[in-house]
Structure formats: structure tokens, C-alpha cells
mmCIF file of C-alpha atoms in Angstrom:
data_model
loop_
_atom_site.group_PDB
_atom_site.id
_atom_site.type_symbol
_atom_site.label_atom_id
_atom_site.label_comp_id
_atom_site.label_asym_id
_atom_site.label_seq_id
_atom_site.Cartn_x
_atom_site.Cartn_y
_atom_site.Cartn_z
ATOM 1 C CA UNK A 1 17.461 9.051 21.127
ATOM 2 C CA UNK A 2 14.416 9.053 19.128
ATOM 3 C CA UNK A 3 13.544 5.184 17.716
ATOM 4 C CA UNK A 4 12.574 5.025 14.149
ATOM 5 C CA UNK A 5 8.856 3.890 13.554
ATOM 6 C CA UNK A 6 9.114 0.844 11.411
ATOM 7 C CA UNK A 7 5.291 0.538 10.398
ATOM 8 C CA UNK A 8 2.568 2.563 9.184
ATOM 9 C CA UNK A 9 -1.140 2.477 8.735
ATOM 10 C CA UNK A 10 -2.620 2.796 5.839
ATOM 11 C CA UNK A 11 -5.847 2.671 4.401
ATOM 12 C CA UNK A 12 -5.926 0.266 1.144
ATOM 13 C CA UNK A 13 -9.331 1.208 -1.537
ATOM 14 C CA UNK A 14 -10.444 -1.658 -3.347
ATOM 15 C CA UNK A 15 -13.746 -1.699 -5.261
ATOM 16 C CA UNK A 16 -15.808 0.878 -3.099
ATOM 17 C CA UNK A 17 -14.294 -0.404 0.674
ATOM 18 C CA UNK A 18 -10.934 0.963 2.503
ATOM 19 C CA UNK A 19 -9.504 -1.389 4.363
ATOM 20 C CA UNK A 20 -7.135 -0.710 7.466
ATOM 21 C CA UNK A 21 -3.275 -2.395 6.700
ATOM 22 C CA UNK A 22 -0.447 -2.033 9.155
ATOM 23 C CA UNK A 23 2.651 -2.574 6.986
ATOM 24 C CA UNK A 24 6.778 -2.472 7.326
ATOM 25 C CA UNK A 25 8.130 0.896 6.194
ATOM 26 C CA UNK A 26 11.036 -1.290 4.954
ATOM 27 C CA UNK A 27 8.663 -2.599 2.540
ATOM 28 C CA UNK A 28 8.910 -1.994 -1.240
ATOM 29 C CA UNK A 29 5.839 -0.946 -3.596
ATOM 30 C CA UNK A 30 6.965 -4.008 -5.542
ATOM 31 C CA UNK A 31 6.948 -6.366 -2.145
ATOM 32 C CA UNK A 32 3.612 -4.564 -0.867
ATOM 33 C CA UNK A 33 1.890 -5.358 -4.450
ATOM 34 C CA UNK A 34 3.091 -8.996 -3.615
ATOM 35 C CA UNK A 35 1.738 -9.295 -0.037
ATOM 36 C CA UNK A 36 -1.134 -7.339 -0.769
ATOM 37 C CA UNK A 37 -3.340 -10.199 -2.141
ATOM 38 C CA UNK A 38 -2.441 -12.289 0.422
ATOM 39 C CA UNK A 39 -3.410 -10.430 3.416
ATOM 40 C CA UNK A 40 -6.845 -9.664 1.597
ATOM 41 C CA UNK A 41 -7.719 -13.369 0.883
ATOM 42 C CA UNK A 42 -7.649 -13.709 4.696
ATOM 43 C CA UNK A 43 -10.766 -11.682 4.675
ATOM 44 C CA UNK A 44 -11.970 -13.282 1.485
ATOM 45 C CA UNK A 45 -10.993 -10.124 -0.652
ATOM 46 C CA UNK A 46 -9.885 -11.288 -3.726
ATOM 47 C CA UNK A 47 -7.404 -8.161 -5.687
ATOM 48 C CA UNK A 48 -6.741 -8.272 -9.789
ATOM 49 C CA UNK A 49 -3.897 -10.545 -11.211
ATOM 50 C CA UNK A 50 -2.450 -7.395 -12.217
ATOM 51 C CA UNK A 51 -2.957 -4.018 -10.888
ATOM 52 C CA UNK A 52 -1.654 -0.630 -9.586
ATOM 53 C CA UNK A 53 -0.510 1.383 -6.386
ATOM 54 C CA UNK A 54 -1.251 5.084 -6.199
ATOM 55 C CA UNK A 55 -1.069 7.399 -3.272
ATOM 56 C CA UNK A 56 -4.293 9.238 -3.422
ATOM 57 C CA UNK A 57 -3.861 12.242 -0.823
ATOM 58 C CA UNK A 58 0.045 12.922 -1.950
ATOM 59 C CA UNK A 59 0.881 13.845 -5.676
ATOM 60 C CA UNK A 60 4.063 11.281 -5.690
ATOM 61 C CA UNK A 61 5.538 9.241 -8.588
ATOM 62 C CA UNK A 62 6.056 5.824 -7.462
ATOM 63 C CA UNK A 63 9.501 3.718 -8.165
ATOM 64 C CA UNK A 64 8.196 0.309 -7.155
ATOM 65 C CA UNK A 65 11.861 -0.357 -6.148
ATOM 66 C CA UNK A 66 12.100 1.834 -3.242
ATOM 67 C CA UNK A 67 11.150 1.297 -0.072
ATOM 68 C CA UNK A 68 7.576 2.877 1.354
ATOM 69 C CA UNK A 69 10.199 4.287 3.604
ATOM 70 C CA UNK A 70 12.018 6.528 1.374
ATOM 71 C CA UNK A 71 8.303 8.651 0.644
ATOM 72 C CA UNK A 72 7.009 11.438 2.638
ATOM 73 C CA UNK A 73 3.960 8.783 4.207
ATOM 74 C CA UNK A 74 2.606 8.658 7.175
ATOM 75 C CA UNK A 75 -0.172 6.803 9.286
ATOM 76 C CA UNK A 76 -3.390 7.264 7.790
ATOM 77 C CA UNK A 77 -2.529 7.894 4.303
ATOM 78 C CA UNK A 78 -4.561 6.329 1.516
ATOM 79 C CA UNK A 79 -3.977 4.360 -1.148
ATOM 80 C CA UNK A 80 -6.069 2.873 -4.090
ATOM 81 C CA UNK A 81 -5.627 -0.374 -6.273
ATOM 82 C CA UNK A 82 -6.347 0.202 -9.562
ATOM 83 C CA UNK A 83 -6.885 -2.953 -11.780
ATOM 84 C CA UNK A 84 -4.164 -2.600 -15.192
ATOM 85 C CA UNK A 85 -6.211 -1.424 -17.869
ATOM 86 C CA UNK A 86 -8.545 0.446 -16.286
#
């Protein structure tokens, strides 16, 4: 029997740089927007109060409800923070 992976890599753009994230497929959009700040002040990245998630190599509309689990993703895929209002 096949066991389910339960993370993927993905690449996070932010203000010209892509950085590497390993995250929990079980993970919302809503929970990853949460942790997402926090795991780039580690490195001294600080992210918008408020911002956006967009996949940027998959045309997909984004419930921030549902789990990263229930989209067609896979390691490697990209996605880009986009500050509200821009």
C-alpha cells in the first residue's frame, strides 16, 4: 500500500527572492498565511500585515478554507505573496 505524502515543497516569492518552504499538505491557505510570517522572521524576512496567496504556475482559484491538500500541487510549485492593495 502506497503511503500518502503529507508535505510538499514549495517555493514562496517575496519581494524579488523565492524562498524554499517544506509545509503540511493538511495545511489550509488560511493556516499557511498564518505561519507564513513566522517561519520568515526566522530568517529576518519580514511579510505585509495583510497580503495574498496565488499559485503562479497553476491557473487555480483559491478557497482559503481548504486544505493545500485538496489542489492539484506538487513539490516544486511556486507561489507569490502579494501585499493587499497592490
Amino acid at each position: 500500500m502506497a503511503t500518502e505524502v503529507k508535505f510538499i515543497r514549495l517555493g514562496i516569492h517575496w519581494q524579488d527572492q523565492i524562498f524554499d518552504l517544506q509545509v503540511s499538505r493538511e495545511l489550509t491557505f488560511q493556516e499557511l498565511k498564518t505561519q507564513l510570517p513566522l517561519a520568515l522572521a526566522s530568517i529576518r524576512v519580514e511579510l505585509p500585515t495583510s497580503f495574498t496567496i496565488q499559485v503562479l504556475n497553476k491557473q487555480l482559484v483559491i478557497d482559503e478554507t481548504a486544505q493545500l491538500n485538496q489542489y492539484p500541487l506538487g513539490n516544486g510549485d511556486q507561489l507569490i505573496i502579494n501585499a493587499k492593495g497592490e
